[in-house]
CSV table of C-alpha atoms and ligand atoms in Angstrom, one decimal:
chain,number,residue,atom,x,y,z
A,1,VAL,CA,-8.8,17.8,-15.0
A,2,PRO,CA,-9.9,14.5,-16.2
A,3,ILE,CA,-9.4,11.8,-13.7
A,4,ASP,CA,-9.6,7.8,-13.2
A,5,LEU,CA,-10.9,7.4,-9.8
A,6,LEU,CA,-12.6,9.3,-7.5
A,7,VAL,CA,-13.0,9.0,-3.7
A,8,ARG,CA,-15.7,11.1,-2.2
A,9,ASN,CA,-18.1,11.0,0.7
A,10,ALA,CA,-15.7,10.7,3.5
A,11,SER,CA,-16.5,11.7,6.9
A,12,GLU,CA,-12.4,12.5,6.6
A,13,VAL,CA,-9.4,12.4,4.7
A,14,VAL,CA,-6.4,11.5,7.0
A,15,THR,CA,-3.7,12.5,5.0
A,16,VAL,CA,-0.8,12.1,7.3
A,17,ALA,CA,0.8,15.3,5.0
A,18,GLY,CA,3.8,16.9,6.3
A,19,GLY,CA,6.2,13.8,7.5
A,20,SER,CA,7.8,12.6,4.0
A,21,ARG,CA,11.2,14.2,4.1
A,22,ALA,CA,11.8,13.7,7.7
A,23,PRO,CA,9.5,10.7,10.1
A,24,LEU,CA,6.8,12.1,12.4
A,25,ARG,CA,8.1,12.6,16.0
A,26,GLY,CA,7.1,13.3,19.6
A,27,ALA,CA,3.7,15.7,19.7
A,28,ALA,CA,3.8,15.4,15.7
A,29,MET,CA,3.1,12.1,16.0
A,30,ARG,CA,-0.5,13.0,17.7
A,31,ASP,CA,-1.6,16.0,15.3
A,32,LEU,CA,-2.0,14.3,12.4
A,33,GLN,CA,-2.9,16.1,9.1
A,34,ARG,CA,-6.8,15.9,8.2
A,35,ILE,CA,-9.5,17.0,6.1
A,36,ASP,CA,-13.4,17.1,6.9
A,37,ASN,CA,-16.2,15.8,4.4
A,38,GLY,CA,-12.8,15.2,2.5
A,39,ALA,CA,-12.3,13.6,-1.2
A,40,VAL,CA,-9.5,12.1,-3.2
A,41,ALA,CA,-8.7,12.5,-6.8
A,42,ILE,CA,-6.5,9.7,-8.6
A,43,LYS,CA,-5.0,10.0,-12.1
A,44,ASP,CA,-2.2,7.3,-13.6
A,45,GLY,CA,-2.0,5.3,-10.3
A,46,LYS,CA,-1.0,8.8,-8.6
A,47,ILE,CA,-2.7,10.8,-6.1
A,48,ALA,CA,-3.5,14.0,-8.4
A,49,ALA,CA,-5.7,15.9,-5.6
A,50,VAL,CA,-6.8,15.7,-2.0
A,51,GLY,CA,-8.7,18.5,-0.4
A,52,ARG,CA,-12.5,19.3,0.6
A,53,ARG,CA,-15.2,17.3,-1.5
A,54,ALA,CA,-16.7,20.9,-2.9
A,55,GLU,CA,-13.1,21.9,-3.8
A,56,ILE,CA,-12.4,18.8,-5.5
A,57,GLU,CA,-15.0,18.6,-7.5
A,58,ALA,CA,-15.1,21.6,-9.0
A,59,GLU,CA,-10.9,21.4,-9.4
A,60,VAL,CA,-11.4,18.0,-11.4
A,61,ALA,CA,-13.7,16.7,-14.1
A,62,PRO,CA,-15.4,13.0,-14.1
A,63,SER,CA,-16.0,11.5,-17.1
A,64,PRO,CA,-18.1,8.4,-17.7
A,65,GLU,CA,-15.0,6.2,-17.4
A,66,THR,CA,-14.3,7.9,-13.8
A,67,THR,CA,-14.7,5.0,-11.2
A,68,ILE,CA,-16.6,6.5,-8.5
A,69,VAL,CA,-15.5,5.0,-4.8
A,70,ASP,CA,-18.3,6.2,-2.1
A,71,ALA,CA,-16.8,6.1,1.2
A,72,GLY,CA,-20.3,6.3,2.6
A,73,GLY,CA,-19.4,8.2,5.7
A,74,GLY,CA,-16.2,6.3,6.5
A,75,ILE,CA,-13.0,7.7,6.6
A,76,VAL,CA,-9.9,7.5,4.1
A,77,VAL,CA,-6.4,6.9,5.4
A,78,PRO,CA,-3.5,5.6,3.5
A,79,GLY,CA,-2.5,2.5,2.9
A,80,LEU,CA,-0.8,0.6,5.5
A,81,ILE,CA,3.0,0.3,5.2
A,82,GLU,CA,4.2,-3.0,7.0
A,83,PRO,CA,8.3,-2.7,7.5
A,84,HIS,CA,8.8,-6.0,8.7
A,85,THR,CA,7.8,-9.6,7.8
A,86,HIS,CA,9.1,-12.6,7.4
A,87,LEU,CA,6.2,-13.8,5.4
A,88,LEU,CA,7.5,-16.0,2.7
A,89,PHE,CA,8.0,-19.4,4.5
A,90,ALA,CA,6.7,-23.0,4.1
A,91,GLY,CA,5.2,-25.2,6.5
A,92,SER,CA,3.1,-24.8,9.6
A,93,ARG,CA,4.5,-24.5,13.1
A,94,VAL,CA,0.9,-24.5,14.8
A,95,ASP,CA,1.9,-27.4,16.5
A,96,GLU,CA,4.4,-25.3,18.4
A,97,PHE,CA,1.3,-22.7,19.9
A,98,HIS,CA,0.1,-25.6,20.8
A,99,MET,CA,3.0,-26.9,22.8
A,100,ARG,CA,2.8,-22.9,24.2
A,101,VAL,CA,-0.7,-22.9,25.5
A,102,ALA,CA,-0.2,-25.8,27.4
A,103,GLY,CA,2.5,-24.1,29.2
A,104,ALA,CA,5.6,-25.3,26.9
A,105,GLY,CA,8.8,-23.0,27.1
A,106,TYR,CA,10.9,-21.9,24.6
A,107,LEU,CA,13.8,-24.6,25.4
A,108,GLU,CA,11.3,-27.6,25.7
A,109,ILE,CA,9.2,-26.5,22.0
A,110,ALA,CA,13.1,-26.6,20.5
A,111,ALA,CA,14.4,-29.7,22.2
A,112,ARG,CA,11.3,-31.2,20.4
A,113,GLY,CA,12.2,-30.1,17.0
A,114,GLY,CA,10.9,-26.7,17.0
A,115,GLY,CA,12.1,-23.3,15.9
A,116,ILE,CA,13.9,-21.5,12.8
A,117,ALA,CA,16.0,-24.9,11.7
A,118,ARG,CA,12.7,-26.3,11.3
A,119,THR,CA,11.1,-23.9,8.4
A,120,VAL,CA,14.0,-23.4,7.1
A,121,ALA,CA,14.2,-27.5,6.2
A,122,ALA,CA,10.6,-26.6,5.0
A,123,THR,CA,11.4,-23.9,2.7
A,124,ARG,CA,14.7,-24.9,1.3
A,125,SER,CA,12.4,-28.5,0.2
A,126,LEU,CA,10.1,-26.2,-1.8
A,127,SER,CA,10.5,-25.2,-5.6
A,128,ALA,CA,10.4,-21.6,-6.4
A,129,GLY,CA,7.0,-21.7,-7.8
A,130,ASP,CA,5.5,-23.7,-4.9
A,131,LEU,CA,7.0,-21.1,-2.8
A,132,ALA,CA,6.0,-18.4,-5.0
A,133,ALA,CA,2.1,-20.0,-4.4
A,134,ILE,CA,2.7,-19.4,-1.0
A,135,GLY,CA,3.9,-15.7,-1.4
A,136,ARG,CA,1.4,-14.6,-3.3
A,137,ARG,CA,-1.4,-16.4,-0.6
A,138,HIS,CA,-0.1,-14.0,2.4
A,139,LEU,CA,0.3,-11.3,-0.2
A,140,ASP,CA,-3.4,-11.1,-1.0
A,141,LEU,CA,-4.2,-11.6,2.7
A,142,VAL,CA,-2.1,-8.9,3.8
A,143,LEU,CA,-3.5,-6.7,0.8
A,144,GLY,CA,-7.0,-7.3,2.1
A,145,GLN,CA,-6.3,-6.0,5.6
A,146,GLY,CA,-5.3,-2.7,4.1
A,147,THR,CA,-1.4,-3.3,3.9
A,148,THR,CA,-0.3,-2.0,0.7
A,149,THR,CA,3.5,-1.8,0.7
A,150,VAL,CA,5.3,-5.2,2.5
A,151,GLU,CA,8.7,-5.6,3.3
A,152,ILE,CA,9.7,-8.8,3.3
A,153,LYS,CA,13.1,-10.8,4.4
A,154,SER,CA,14.7,-13.8,3.4
A,155,GLY,CA,16.1,-15.9,6.0
A,156,TYR,CA,15.2,-19.6,5.5
A,157,GLY,CA,17.3,-20.3,3.2
A,158,LEU,CA,20.3,-19.9,5.1
A,159,SER,CA,22.4,-21.2,2.0
A,160,THR,CA,24.1,-19.1,-0.7
A,161,ASP,CA,21.7,-20.7,-2.9
A,162,ALA,CA,19.0,-20.7,-0.8
A,163,GLU,CA,19.0,-17.4,0.3
A,164,LEU,CA,19.2,-16.1,-3.4
A,165,ALA,CA,16.3,-18.5,-4.5
A,166,GLN,CA,14.1,-17.1,-1.8
A,167,LEU,CA,14.9,-13.2,-3.0
A,168,ARG,CA,14.5,-14.5,-6.7
A,169,VAL,CA,11.0,-15.6,-5.8
A,170,LEU,CA,10.6,-12.1,-4.2
A,171,ARG,CA,11.5,-10.2,-7.0
A,172,ARG,CA,9.2,-12.3,-9.1
A,173,LEU,CA,6.2,-11.6,-6.7
A,174,SER,CA,6.9,-7.8,-6.7
A,175,GLU,CA,6.7,-8.2,-10.5
A,176,GLU,CA,3.2,-9.9,-10.2
A,177,CYS,CA,1.3,-9.0,-7.1
A,178,PRO,CA,-0.2,-5.4,-7.0
A,179,ASN,CA,1.7,-4.8,-3.5
A,180,THR,CA,4.7,-3.1,-3.3
A,181,ILE,CA,7.5,-4.9,-2.2
A,182,VAL,CA,10.6,-4.4,-0.1
A,183,ALA,CA,13.2,-7.2,0.4
A,184,THR,CA,15.7,-7.7,2.7
A,185,PHE,CA,18.6,-10.1,2.8
A,186,LEU,CA,18.6,-12.1,6.3
A,187,GLY,CA,21.0,-14.5,5.9
A,188,ALA,CA,22.0,-13.9,9.6
A,189,HIS,CA,19.1,-15.0,10.8
A,190,ALA,CA,20.6,-18.0,12.7
A,191,ILE,CA,23.4,-20.4,12.2
A,192,PRO,CA,22.1,-23.4,10.0
A,193,PRO,CA,22.6,-27.1,11.3
A,194,GLU,CA,25.4,-28.0,9.1
A,195,PHE,CA,27.4,-25.1,10.6
A,196,ARG,CA,26.6,-25.9,14.1
A,197,GLY,CA,30.0,-25.5,16.1
A,198,ARG,CA,31.6,-23.4,13.3
A,199,ARG,CA,29.8,-20.2,13.6
A,200,GLN,CA,32.6,-18.0,11.9
A,201,ASP,CA,32.7,-20.0,9.1
A,202,TYR,CA,29.1,-18.8,8.4
A,203,VAL,CA,29.7,-15.6,9.5
A,204,ASP,CA,32.2,-15.5,6.8
A,205,LEU,CA,30.3,-17.3,4.3
A,206,VAL,CA,27.3,-14.6,4.5
A,207,ALA,CA,29.6,-11.8,4.6
A,208,ASP,CA,31.9,-12.5,1.9
A,209,GLU,CA,29.7,-14.6,-0.2
A,210,MET,CA,26.0,-13.9,0.3
A,211,VAL,CA,26.0,-10.4,0.7
A,212,PRO,CA,27.7,-9.6,-2.7
A,213,ALA,CA,26.0,-12.6,-4.9
A,214,VAL,CA,22.7,-10.5,-3.4
A,215,ALA,CA,24.1,-7.3,-4.2
A,216,ARG,CA,25.3,-8.1,-7.8
A,217,GLU,CA,21.8,-9.2,-8.7
A,218,ARG,CA,20.2,-6.5,-7.2
A,219,LEU,CA,17.9,-8.8,-4.9
A,220,ALA,CA,17.4,-6.6,-1.8
A,221,GLU,CA,18.2,-3.1,-0.4
A,222,PHE,CA,18.1,-3.9,3.2
A,223,CYS,CA,20.4,-6.3,5.0
A,224,ASP,CA,18.9,-7.0,8.5
A,225,VAL,CA,21.1,-9.4,11.4
A,226,PHE,CA,19.7,-11.3,14.3
A,227,CYS,CA,21.5,-9.7,16.8
A,228,GLU,CA,20.7,-11.8,20.0
A,229,GLU,CA,22.2,-14.0,22.3
A,230,GLY,CA,21.8,-17.3,20.9
A,231,ALA,CA,21.8,-16.1,17.1
A,232,PHE,CA,24.3,-13.3,16.1
A,233,THR,CA,26.6,-11.2,18.8
A,234,VAL,CA,27.1,-7.5,18.6
A,235,GLU,CA,30.9,-7.9,16.7
A,236,GLU,CA,29.7,-10.6,14.3
A,237,SER,CA,26.4,-8.4,13.1
A,238,ARG,CA,28.7,-5.0,13.0
A,239,ARG,CA,30.8,-7.3,10.5
A,240,ILE,CA,28.1,-8.3,8.1
A,241,LEU,CA,26.2,-4.9,8.2
A,242,ALA,CA,29.6,-2.7,7.2
A,243,GLY,CA,30.2,-5.2,4.8
A,244,ALA,CA,26.6,-4.9,3.5
A,245,ALA,CA,26.8,-1.4,3.5
A,246,ARG,CA,29.9,-1.3,1.2
A,247,HIS,CA,27.5,-3.2,-1.2
A,248,GLY,CA,24.9,-0.5,-0.8
A,249,LEU,CA,22.6,-2.5,1.2
A,250,ALA,CA,21.4,-0.6,4.1
A,251,ALA,CA,21.3,-1.8,7.7
A,252,LYS,CA,18.2,-2.9,9.7
A,253,VAL,CA,18.7,-5.0,13.2
A,254,HIS,CA,16.6,-7.3,15.2
A,255,ALA,CA,17.9,-5.6,18.2
A,256,ASP,CA,17.3,-6.6,22.0
A,257,GLU,CA,14.4,-8.7,21.5
A,258,LEU,CA,14.9,-11.2,24.0
A,259,SER,CA,17.5,-9.9,26.1
A,260,LEU,CA,19.4,-6.3,26.0
A,261,SER,CA,21.7,-7.6,23.4
A,262,GLY,CA,23.3,-4.3,22.6
A,263,GLY,CA,21.5,-4.2,19.1
A,264,ALA,CA,20.1,-1.1,19.6
A,265,ARG,CA,23.5,0.5,20.5
A,266,LEU,CA,25.1,-1.2,17.3
A,267,ALA,CA,22.1,0.2,14.9
A,268,SER,CA,22.9,3.8,16.4
A,269,GLU,CA,26.6,3.2,16.5
A,270,ILE,CA,26.3,2.4,12.6
A,271,GLY,CA,23.3,4.7,11.7
A,272,ALA,CA,21.2,1.9,10.7
A,273,CYS,CA,17.9,2.5,9.0
A,274,SER,CA,16.2,1.2,11.9
A,275,ALA,CA,16.3,-1.0,14.6
A,276,ASP,CA,13.8,-3.6,15.2
A,277,HIS,CA,12.2,-4.9,18.3
A,278,LEU,CA,13.5,-2.8,21.2
A,279,ASN,CA,11.5,-5.0,24.2
A,280,PHE,CA,14.9,-4.3,26.3
A,281,THR,CA,16.0,-1.3,25.4
A,282,SER,CA,17.1,1.2,28.2
A,283,PRO,CA,16.1,4.7,27.9
A,284,GLY,CA,19.9,6.0,27.4
A,285,GLU,CA,20.2,3.4,24.5
A,286,ALA,CA,16.9,4.6,22.5
A,287,SER,CA,17.7,8.3,22.9
A,288,SER,CA,20.5,7.4,21.3
A,289,LEU,CA,18.9,6.5,18.3
A,290,VAL,CA,17.2,10.1,17.8
A,291,ALA,CA,20.5,11.4,17.1
A,292,ARG,CA,21.5,9.0,14.3
A,293,GLY,CA,17.9,9.3,12.6
A,294,THR,CA,17.7,5.6,12.8
A,295,ILE,CA,13.6,4.5,13.1
A,296,ALA,CA,12.4,2.2,16.1
A,297,VAL,CA,10.2,-0.6,14.4
A,298,LEU,CA,8.1,-1.9,17.5
A,299,LEU,CA,6.4,-5.2,16.7
A,300,PRO,CA,3.9,-6.2,19.8
A,301,ALA,CA,2.6,-9.0,18.1
A,302,THR,CA,5.4,-11.3,19.2
A,303,PRO,CA,5.6,-10.7,22.5
A,304,PHE,CA,1.4,-10.8,22.5
A,305,PHE,CA,1.3,-14.2,20.3
A,306,LEU,CA,4.4,-15.5,22.0
A,307,LEU,CA,3.3,-15.5,25.4
A,308,ALA,CA,6.3,-13.4,26.5
A,309,PRO,CA,4.8,-10.2,27.5
A,310,ARG,CA,7.5,-7.6,27.7
A,311,TYR,CA,6.6,-5.1,25.7
A,312,ALA,CA,8.9,-2.3,24.1
A,313,ASP,CA,8.4,0.9,25.8
A,314,GLY,CA,6.3,2.9,23.3
A,315,ARG,CA,5.1,5.6,25.3
A,316,GLY,CA,9.0,6.2,26.6
A,317,LEU,CA,10.5,6.2,23.3
A,318,ILE,CA,7.7,8.7,21.2
A,319,ASP,CA,8.1,11.1,24.4
A,320,LEU,CA,12.1,10.8,24.0
A,321,GLY,CA,11.4,11.9,20.3
A,322,VAL,CA,12.2,8.9,19.0
A,323,PRO,CA,10.8,8.0,15.5
A,324,VAL,CA,8.6,4.9,16.1
A,325,ALA,CA,6.9,2.6,13.3
A,326,LEU,CA,5.1,-0.4,14.0
A,327,ALA,CA,4.8,-3.6,12.0
A,328,THR,CA,3.5,-7.2,12.5
A,329,ASP,CA,6.4,-9.7,12.5
A,330,PHE,CA,4.2,-11.5,10.2
A,331,ASN,CA,6.1,-15.2,10.4
A,332,PRO,CA,5.8,-18.9,11.0
A,333,THR,CA,5.3,-19.0,14.6
A,334,SER,CA,3.3,-15.6,14.6
A,335,SER,CA,0.2,-15.3,12.5
A,336,ILE,CA,-0.4,-11.6,13.0
A,337,SER,CA,-0.6,-9.8,9.9
A,338,SER,CA,-2.8,-6.8,10.4
A,339,MET,CA,-1.7,-3.8,11.0
A,340,LEU,CA,-4.9,-2.7,12.1
A,341,PHE,CA,-4.8,-5.4,15.0
A,342,VAL,CA,-1.1,-4.3,15.5
A,343,MET,CA,-2.2,-0.8,16.1
A,344,PHE,CA,-4.7,-1.8,18.3
A,345,LEU,CA,-1.9,-4.0,20.4
A,346,ALA,CA,0.4,-0.7,20.3
A,347,CYS,CA,-2.6,1.6,22.3
A,348,LEU,CA,-3.0,-1.5,24.7
A,349,HIS,CA,0.2,-2.8,25.4
A,350,MET,CA,2.4,0.4,24.8
A,351,ARG,CA,0.2,3.5,25.4
A,352,PHE,CA,0.1,4.6,21.9
A,353,ASP,CA,-2.6,7.2,21.1
A,354,PRO,CA,-5.0,5.8,18.2
A,355,SER,CA,-3.3,9.0,15.9
A,356,GLU,CA,0.2,7.7,16.7
A,357,ALA,CA,-0.5,4.3,16.2
A,358,LEU,CA,-2.0,5.6,12.5
A,359,ALA,CA,1.3,8.1,12.0
A,360,ALA,CA,3.5,4.6,13.1
A,361,ALA,CA,1.8,2.5,10.7
A,362,THR,CA,1.8,4.5,7.4
A,363,ILE,CA,4.5,7.5,7.3
A,364,ASN,CA,6.9,6.6,10.2
A,365,ALA,CA,6.8,2.8,8.5
A,366,ALA,CA,7.3,4.2,5.0
A,367,HIS,CA,10.8,5.4,6.3
A,368,ALA,CA,12.0,2.7,8.2
A,369,ILE,CA,12.0,0.9,4.4
A,370,ARG,CA,12.8,4.5,2.4
A,371,ARG,CA,9.4,4.6,1.0
A,372,ALA,CA,8.3,7.9,2.1
A,373,ASP,CA,8.9,9.9,-1.0
A,374,ARG,CA,6.3,7.5,-2.7
A,375,ALA,CA,4.2,6.1,-0.2
A,376,GLY,CA,2.8,6.5,3.5
A,377,SER,CA,0.7,9.5,3.3
A,378,ILE,CA,-2.2,11.1,1.1
A,379,GLU,CA,-0.3,13.7,-0.8
A,380,PRO,CA,-0.5,14.7,-4.7
A,381,GLY,CA,2.0,12.8,-6.8
A,382,LYS,CA,2.5,10.0,-4.5
A,383,LEU,CA,1.0,6.7,-5.3
A,384,ALA,CA,-2.6,6.4,-4.7
A,385,ASP,CA,-2.2,3.7,-2.2
A,386,LEU,CA,-5.6,4.2,0.1
A,387,LEU,CA,-8.2,2.5,2.4
A,388,VAL,CA,-11.5,3.6,2.9
A,389,LEU,CA,-12.3,2.0,6.5
A,390,ALA,CA,-15.8,1.9,7.8
A,391,VAL,CA,-15.4,4.2,11.0
A,392,ALA,CA,-16.1,8.2,11.7
A,393,SER,CA,-13.1,9.0,12.6
A,394,HIS,CA,-9.5,7.4,12.7
A,395,ARG,CA,-9.4,7.9,16.5
A,396,GLU,CA,-12.0,4.5,16.8
A,397,ILE,CA,-9.6,2.4,14.6
A,398,PRO,CA,-8.0,0.7,17.0
A,399,PHE,CA,-11.6,0.4,19.4
A,400,TYR,CA,-12.7,-1.6,16.9
A,401,VAL,CA,-10.5,-4.4,17.1
A,402,GLY,CA,-11.5,-8.3,15.5
A,403,ARG,CA,-13.8,-6.5,13.0
A,404,ASN,CA,-13.4,-6.2,9.7
A,405,ILE,CA,-13.4,-2.1,9.0
A,406,VAL,CA,-11.5,-2.4,5.7
A,407,ARG,CA,-14.4,-1.7,3.4
A,408,THR,CA,-12.0,-0.9,0.3
A,409,VAL,CA,-8.5,-1.1,-0.5
A,410,ILE,CA,-7.3,1.6,-3.6
A,411,LYS,CA,-3.3,0.3,-4.6
A,412,SER,CA,-1.9,2.0,-7.4
A,413,GLY,CA,-4.9,3.8,-8.3
A,414,LYS,CA,-7.0,0.4,-8.7
A,415,VAL,CA,-9.7,-0.9,-6.2
A,416,VAL,CA,-7.9,-4.4,-5.1
A,417,ALA,CA,-10.5,-5.1,-2.5
A,418,GLY,CA,-14.2,-4.5,-1.7
A,419,PRO,CA,-16.5,-3.1,-4.8
A,420,PRO,CA,-16.3,-0.1,-6.2
A,421,ASP,CA,-19.8,1.8,-5.3
A,422,PRO,CA,-22.4,2.0,-8.4
A,423,ARG,CA,-21.6,5.0,-9.8
A,424,GLY,CA,-23.5,8.1,-8.7
B,501,ZN,ZN1,12.0,-10.1,12.3
């Protein structure tokens, strides 16, 4: 069989296979499938074969046109899957970071003009072309960090026109950029300033006008709600998500990030695709996620970056059998965009085992955005999205935090970061 690209000389190929139908949970997150001295053959942007080098080289025929990627004794893992970002935004909030490290609290920063409203104003004022340029830069950044599939939320428009405009930019980016992009509508991110004192009107606008408009243009697959004190109540969130479901948008919930808001309970009641954050979720509410198959998406970079040291009980969730994924939450106040760094934080602050962190950043993250049928593991027929990392074992990944261990990024069968090694 002639092939387009061959990756060989890997100390191990961690395929993370076996979780395409249902996410990995419990002990299965620790026991990842891998192949020592492995190779991966790629044809037409898909994985054609994966196995031991000798088997693969006997089975497939590299031609003079075949690109050879020599892993140099490093490891090969699936391209990382990022299931929760807000990376399409304008303006910088670095000054809020400076205030925070100087000791200012959330309320003080808000009183001095910080917060979501500031990003909304900056993002609304940009042309589609200028916003797309920012999106392209952020997508290049995360691709170089090994993220080949990325979920991106709207939510810095907060009017029908501005939300639609952001989602149209995402659609344009998904046509132009190599990254796989999954779009989520987050009109219920905050009550915009012009609706202050009229929150019910805004909830009606999101549910009755924005959701149908987003669905009509097929601009998003998911609808998310910031269910939190000061944002949207459980009942408001339920109303928006139920309407979104009727329009074919699957539910996600920002749940229990800053307090026990009831978001996780709502997610399990409505059978949401994912419940995200869960910093304050009780074990009882967490175990209700298991029955509905809701993925727990944990975001340790947010409390880390915001100096709010309350982390989700990742260890407890995994031990309860909840399918757990990781994400960065890359947004204007938290600049962490690296899934590898998030894997480190999950080990350090949530007591993940390194193998669990990799499962959570690949196949389980793919389930959180309904891409597990085509991404998240190295199996024949899936998208040829994979990384060569300059470590000897996947168990070393979180140890080398802060070092760039990404040697090569392959997206849909093409080397998009790091040069392919010279032939032979
Ligand atoms: Zn978020």
